[in-house]
Amino acid sequence: MHRADAAARQNAGMATAAAQERCVFCEIVAGRLAASFVYTGDDVVAFLDIRPLTRGHLLVIPRQHADRLERLDPQTAARVFTVAQRLAVALRRSGFCAGTNLFLADGVLAGQEVFHVHLHVIPRTQRDGFGLRAKRRGQPDRAELDATAGQMRTHISPALG
Ligand code: AMP
């Protein structure tokens, strides 16, 4: 399926039921697929990514299936972040790594490949070869930044008040 079609289907929530049936992370949560866990809680679990970007690359996921952020209840979303925060702090304080990157792909066009919300916790060490490559969009002046913020507020305020 074309990426744009997949994105449209996902945005409409159409992929949810079928995707849940074959969801690889639901299989892991159910114990039908192997994973190397570092944390198992009542609502959230964390395990090693099968194709790590760095050594110890973790995925923190809710037990409950939600294909993307908008279908994850805010309380569980907060738990996912809290667990990631604790893992990152523990790994850094124990000396496993010097720092961490947290990353979440929400949506096909954002690079999401597994449609069960997951937060990547990527331990960082010297010369680990990991980096984000992106082209910055110059340095807009304050008027342009304010105009963008204003436009975004009109999109955000119905949701946040
Ligand atoms: P994303 O692009 O954010 O959807 O990333 C999905 C991640 O899930 C990738 O980093 C994959 O390597 C990882 N992944 C896919 N299948 C498994 C699996 N069975 N066990 C652990 N990690 C997996």
PDB file of N, CA, C and O in Angstrom, residues 20-40 44-50 59-63 65 114 116 118:
ATOM      1  N   GLN A  20      -4.538  -4.861  14.960  1.00  0.00           N
ATOM      2  CA  GLN A  20      -4.454  -5.379  16.332  1.00  0.00           C
ATOM      3  C   GLN A  20      -4.348  -6.901  16.324  1.00  0.00           C
ATOM      4  O   GLN A  20      -3.620  -7.485  17.114  1.00  0.00           O
ATOM      5  N   GLU A  21      -5.107  -7.538  15.401  1.00  0.00           N
ATOM      6  CA  GLU A  21      -5.075  -9.006  15.309  1.00  0.00           C
ATOM      7  C   GLU A  21      -3.670  -9.515  15.056  1.00  0.00           C
ATOM      8  O   GLU A  21      -3.276 -10.555  15.542  1.00  0.00           O
ATOM      9  N   ARG A  22      -2.904  -8.749  14.258  1.00  0.00           N
ATOM     10  CA  ARG A  22      -1.567  -9.201  13.866  1.00  0.00           C
ATOM     11  C   ARG A  22      -0.486  -8.379  14.551  1.00  0.00           C
ATOM     12  O   ARG A  22       0.640  -8.348  14.095  1.00  0.00           O
ATOM     13  N   CYS A  23      -0.835  -7.703  15.621  1.00  0.00           N
ATOM     14  CA  CYS A  23       0.110  -6.763  16.232  1.00  0.00           C
ATOM     15  C   CYS A  23       1.260  -7.505  16.919  1.00  0.00           C
ATOM     16  O   CYS A  23       1.053  -8.285  17.855  1.00  0.00           O
ATOM     17  N   VAL A  24       2.455  -7.253  16.447  1.00  0.00           N
ATOM     18  CA  VAL A  24       3.636  -7.947  16.966  1.00  0.00           C
ATOM     19  C   VAL A  24       3.865  -7.613  18.445  1.00  0.00           C
ATOM     20  O   VAL A  24       4.263  -8.486  19.234  1.00  0.00           O
ATOM     21  N   PHE A  25       3.570  -6.387  18.846  1.00  0.00           N
ATOM     22  CA  PHE A  25       3.794  -6.021  20.251  1.00  0.00           C
ATOM     23  C   PHE A  25       2.709  -6.609  21.157  1.00  0.00           C
ATOM     24  O   PHE A  25       2.992  -6.956  22.309  1.00  0.00           O
ATOM     25  N   CYS A  26       1.493  -6.767  20.650  1.00  0.00           N
ATOM     26  CA  CYS A  26       0.462  -7.479  21.430  1.00  0.00           C
ATOM     27  C   CYS A  26       0.881  -8.940  21.626  1.00  0.00           C
ATOM     28  O   CYS A  26       0.654  -9.518  22.689  1.00  0.00           O
ATOM     29  N   GLU A  27       1.497  -9.500  20.613  1.00  0.00           N
ATOM     30  CA  GLU A  27       1.998 -10.889  20.720  1.00  0.00           C
ATOM     31  C   GLU A  27       3.072 -10.985  21.800  1.00  0.00           C
ATOM     32  O   GLU A  27       3.110 -11.956  22.562  1.00  0.00           O
ATOM     33  N   ILE A  28       3.925  -9.988  21.866  1.00  0.00           N
ATOM     34  CA  ILE A  28       4.980  -9.966  22.896  1.00  0.00           C
ATOM     35  C   ILE A  28       4.352  -9.822  24.277  1.00  0.00           C
ATOM     36  O   ILE A  28       4.700 -10.549  25.212  1.00  0.00           O
ATOM     37  N   VAL A  29       3.400  -8.906  24.404  1.00  0.00           N
ATOM     38  CA  VAL A  29       2.728  -8.689  25.697  1.00  0.00           C
ATOM     39  C   VAL A  29       2.037  -9.988  26.148  1.00  0.00           C
ATOM     40  O   VAL A  29       2.070 -10.346  27.324  1.00  0.00           O
ATOM     41  N   ALA A  30       1.460 -10.709  25.186  1.00  0.00           N
ATOM     42  CA  ALA A  30       0.733 -11.950  25.506  1.00  0.00           C
ATOM     43  C   ALA A  30       1.676 -13.131  25.755  1.00  0.00           C
ATOM     44  O   ALA A  30       1.219 -14.213  26.136  1.00  0.00           O
ATOM     45  N   GLY A  31       2.960 -12.940  25.491  1.00  0.00           N
ATOM     46  CA  GLY A  31       3.943 -14.011  25.728  1.00  0.00           C
ATOM     47  C   GLY A  31       4.008 -15.021  24.598  1.00  0.00           C
ATOM     48  O   GLY A  31       4.627 -16.075  24.743  1.00  0.00           O
ATOM     49  N   ARG A  32       3.388 -14.693  23.463  1.00  0.00           N
ATOM     50  CA  ARG A  32       3.421 -15.631  22.326  1.00  0.00           C
ATOM     51  C   ARG A  32       4.627 -15.406  21.420  1.00  0.00           C
ATOM     52  O   ARG A  32       4.909 -16.204  20.542  1.00  0.00           O
ATOM     53  N   LEU A  33       5.298 -14.284  21.636  1.00  0.00           N
ATOM     54  CA  LEU A  33       6.492 -13.958  20.858  1.00  0.00           C
ATOM     55  C   LEU A  33       7.585 -13.580  21.850  1.00  0.00           C
ATOM     56  O   LEU A  33       7.314 -12.889  22.842  1.00  0.00           O
ATOM     57  N   ALA A  34       8.810 -14.031  21.561  1.00  0.00           N
ATOM     58  CA  ALA A  34       9.919 -13.784  22.500  1.00  0.00           C
ATOM     59  C   ALA A  34      10.320 -12.321  22.543  1.00  0.00           C
ATOM     60  O   ALA A  34      10.244 -11.614  21.532  1.00  0.00           O
ATOM     61  N   ALA A  35      10.708 -11.889  23.724  1.00  0.00           N
ATOM     62  CA  ALA A  35      11.288 -10.552  23.876  1.00  0.00           C
ATOM     63  C   ALA A  35      12.188 -10.589  25.099  1.00  0.00           C
ATOM     64  O   ALA A  35      11.992 -11.413  26.005  1.00  0.00           O
ATOM     65  N   SER A  36      13.158  -9.678  25.125  1.00  0.00           N
ATOM     66  CA  SER A  36      14.070  -9.584  26.278  1.00  0.00           C
ATOM     67  C   SER A  36      13.627  -8.393  27.119  1.00  0.00           C
ATOM     68  O   SER A  36      13.944  -7.244  26.809  1.00  0.00           O
ATOM     69  N   PHE A  37      12.877  -8.694  28.174  1.00  0.00           N
ATOM     70  CA  PHE A  37      12.278  -7.635  28.985  1.00  0.00           C
ATOM     71  C   PHE A  37      13.271  -7.063  29.985  1.00  0.00           C
ATOM     72  O   PHE A  37      14.090  -7.796  30.561  1.00  0.00           O
ATOM     73  N   VAL A  38      13.162  -5.766  30.217  1.00  0.00           N
ATOM     74  CA  VAL A  38      13.902  -5.148  31.323  1.00  0.00           C
ATOM     75  C   VAL A  38      12.932  -4.632  32.379  1.00  0.00           C
ATOM     76  O   VAL A  38      13.336  -4.332  33.494  1.00  0.00           O
ATOM     77  N   TYR A  39      11.653  -4.521  32.023  1.00  0.00           N
ATOM     78  CA  TYR A  39      10.646  -4.053  32.987  1.00  0.00           C
ATOM     79  C   TYR A  39       9.292  -4.631  32.598  1.00  0.00           C
ATOM     80  O   TYR A  39       8.923  -4.616  31.414  1.00  0.00           O
ATOM     81  N   THR A  40       8.580  -5.167  33.572  1.00  0.00           N
ATOM     82  CA  THR A  40       7.198  -5.596  33.322  1.00  0.00           C
ATOM     83  C   THR A  40       6.327  -5.038  34.443  1.00  0.00           C
ATOM     84  O   THR A  40       6.448  -5.448  35.607  1.00  0.00           O
ATOM     85  N   VAL A  44       2.447  -1.199  31.683  1.00  0.00           N
ATOM     86  CA  VAL A  44       3.521  -0.848  30.737  1.00  0.00           C
ATOM     87  C   VAL A  44       4.643  -1.881  30.849  1.00  0.00           C
ATOM     88  O   VAL A  44       4.930  -2.366  31.949  1.00  0.00           O
ATOM     89  N   VAL A  45       5.252  -2.223  29.705  1.00  0.00           N
ATOM     90  CA  VAL A  45       6.429  -3.103  29.726  1.00  0.00           C
ATOM     91  C   VAL A  45       7.536  -2.483  28.874  1.00  0.00           C
ATOM     92  O   VAL A  45       7.271  -1.618  28.025  1.00  0.00           O
ATOM     93  N   ALA A  46       8.761  -2.921  29.111  1.00  0.00           N
ATOM     94  CA  ALA A  46       9.900  -2.439  28.313  1.00  0.00           C
ATOM     95  C   ALA A  46      10.785  -3.622  27.965  1.00  0.00           C
ATOM     96  O   ALA A  46      11.053  -4.486  28.806  1.00  0.00           O
ATOM     97  N   PHE A  47      11.210  -3.659  26.704  1.00  0.00           N
ATOM     98  CA  PHE A  47      12.049  -4.769  26.223  1.00  0.00           C
ATOM     99  C   PHE A  47      13.022  -4.245  25.170  1.00  0.00           C
ATOM    100  O   PHE A  47      12.859  -3.131  24.642  1.00  0.00           O
ATOM    101  N   LEU A  48      14.011  -5.073  24.873  1.00  0.00           N
ATOM    102  CA  LEU A  48      15.033  -4.660  23.902  1.00  0.00           C
ATOM    103  C   LEU A  48      14.492  -4.674  22.475  1.00  0.00           C
ATOM    104  O   LEU A  48      13.771  -5.610  22.077  1.00  0.00           O
ATOM    105  N   ASP A  49      14.851  -3.644  21.738  1.00  0.00           N
ATOM    106  CA  ASP A  49      14.526  -3.589  20.309  1.00  0.00           C
ATOM    107  C   ASP A  49      15.320  -4.682  19.590  1.00  0.00           C
ATOM    108  O   ASP A  49      16.506  -4.894  19.848  1.00  0.00           O
ATOM    109  N   ILE A  50      14.629  -5.373  18.684  1.00  0.00           N
ATOM    110  CA  ILE A  50      15.248  -6.506  17.989  1.00  0.00           C
ATOM    111  C   ILE A  50      16.323  -6.059  16.988  1.00  0.00           C
ATOM    112  O   ILE A  50      17.210  -6.829  16.627  1.00  0.00           O
ATOM    113  N   LEU A  59      12.343  -0.447  23.959  1.00  0.00           N
ATOM    114  CA  LEU A  59      11.016   0.037  23.580  1.00  0.00           C
ATOM    115  C   LEU A  59      10.129  -0.040  24.819  1.00  0.00           C
ATOM    116  O   LEU A  59      10.072  -1.085  25.473  1.00  0.00           O
ATOM    117  N   VAL A  60       9.477   1.061  25.136  1.00  0.00           N
ATOM    118  CA  VAL A  60       8.545   1.096  26.262  1.00  0.00           C
ATOM    119  C   VAL A  60       7.145   1.161  25.665  1.00  0.00           C
ATOM    120  O   VAL A  60       6.854   2.066  24.870  1.00  0.00           O
ATOM    121  N   ILE A  61       6.307   0.192  26.030  1.00  0.00           N
ATOM    122  CA  ILE A  61       4.983   0.115  25.376  1.00  0.00           C
ATOM    123  C   ILE A  61       3.875  -0.107  26.414  1.00  0.00           C
ATOM    124  O   ILE A  61       4.112  -0.701  27.464  1.00  0.00           O
ATOM    125  N   PRO A  62       2.654   0.379  26.096  1.00  0.00           N
ATOM    126  CA  PRO A  62       1.519   0.034  26.952  1.00  0.00           C
ATOM    127  C   PRO A  62       1.100  -1.408  26.676  1.00  0.00           C
ATOM    128  O   PRO A  62       1.212  -1.890  25.547  1.00  0.00           O
ATOM    129  N   ARG A  63       0.631  -2.116  27.701  1.00  0.00           N
ATOM    130  CA  ARG A  63       0.101  -3.473  27.466  1.00  0.00           C
ATOM    131  C   ARG A  63      -1.130  -3.407  26.564  1.00  0.00           C
ATOM    132  O   ARG A  63      -1.333  -4.253  25.695  1.00  0.00           O
ATOM    133  N   HIS A  65      -3.479  -2.370  23.609  1.00  0.00           N
ATOM    134  CA  HIS A  65      -3.198  -1.952  22.235  1.00  0.00           C
ATOM    135  C   HIS A  65      -3.755  -0.557  21.953  1.00  0.00           C
ATOM    136  O   HIS A  65      -4.908  -0.268  22.237  1.00  0.00           O
ATOM    137  N   VAL A 114       5.623  -0.005  13.492  1.00  0.00           N
ATOM    138  CA  VAL A 114       4.819  -0.938  14.284  1.00  0.00           C
ATOM    139  C   VAL A 114       3.671  -0.135  14.897  1.00  0.00           C
ATOM    140  O   VAL A 114       3.902   0.835  15.621  1.00  0.00           O
ATOM    141  N   HIS A 116       1.558  -0.037  17.286  1.00  0.00           N
ATOM    142  CA  HIS A 116       1.240  -0.193  18.701  1.00  0.00           C
ATOM    143  C   HIS A 116       2.181   0.819  19.350  1.00  0.00           C
ATOM    144  O   HIS A 116       3.412   0.670  19.226  1.00  0.00           O
ATOM    145  N   HIS A 118       4.820   3.006  20.939  1.00  0.00           N
ATOM    146  CA  HIS A 118       6.046   2.634  21.646  1.00  0.00           C
ATOM    147  C   HIS A 118       6.981   3.822  21.702  1.00  0.00           C
ATOM    148  O   HIS A 118       7.107   4.579  20.744  1.00  0.00           O
TER     149      HIS A 118
END
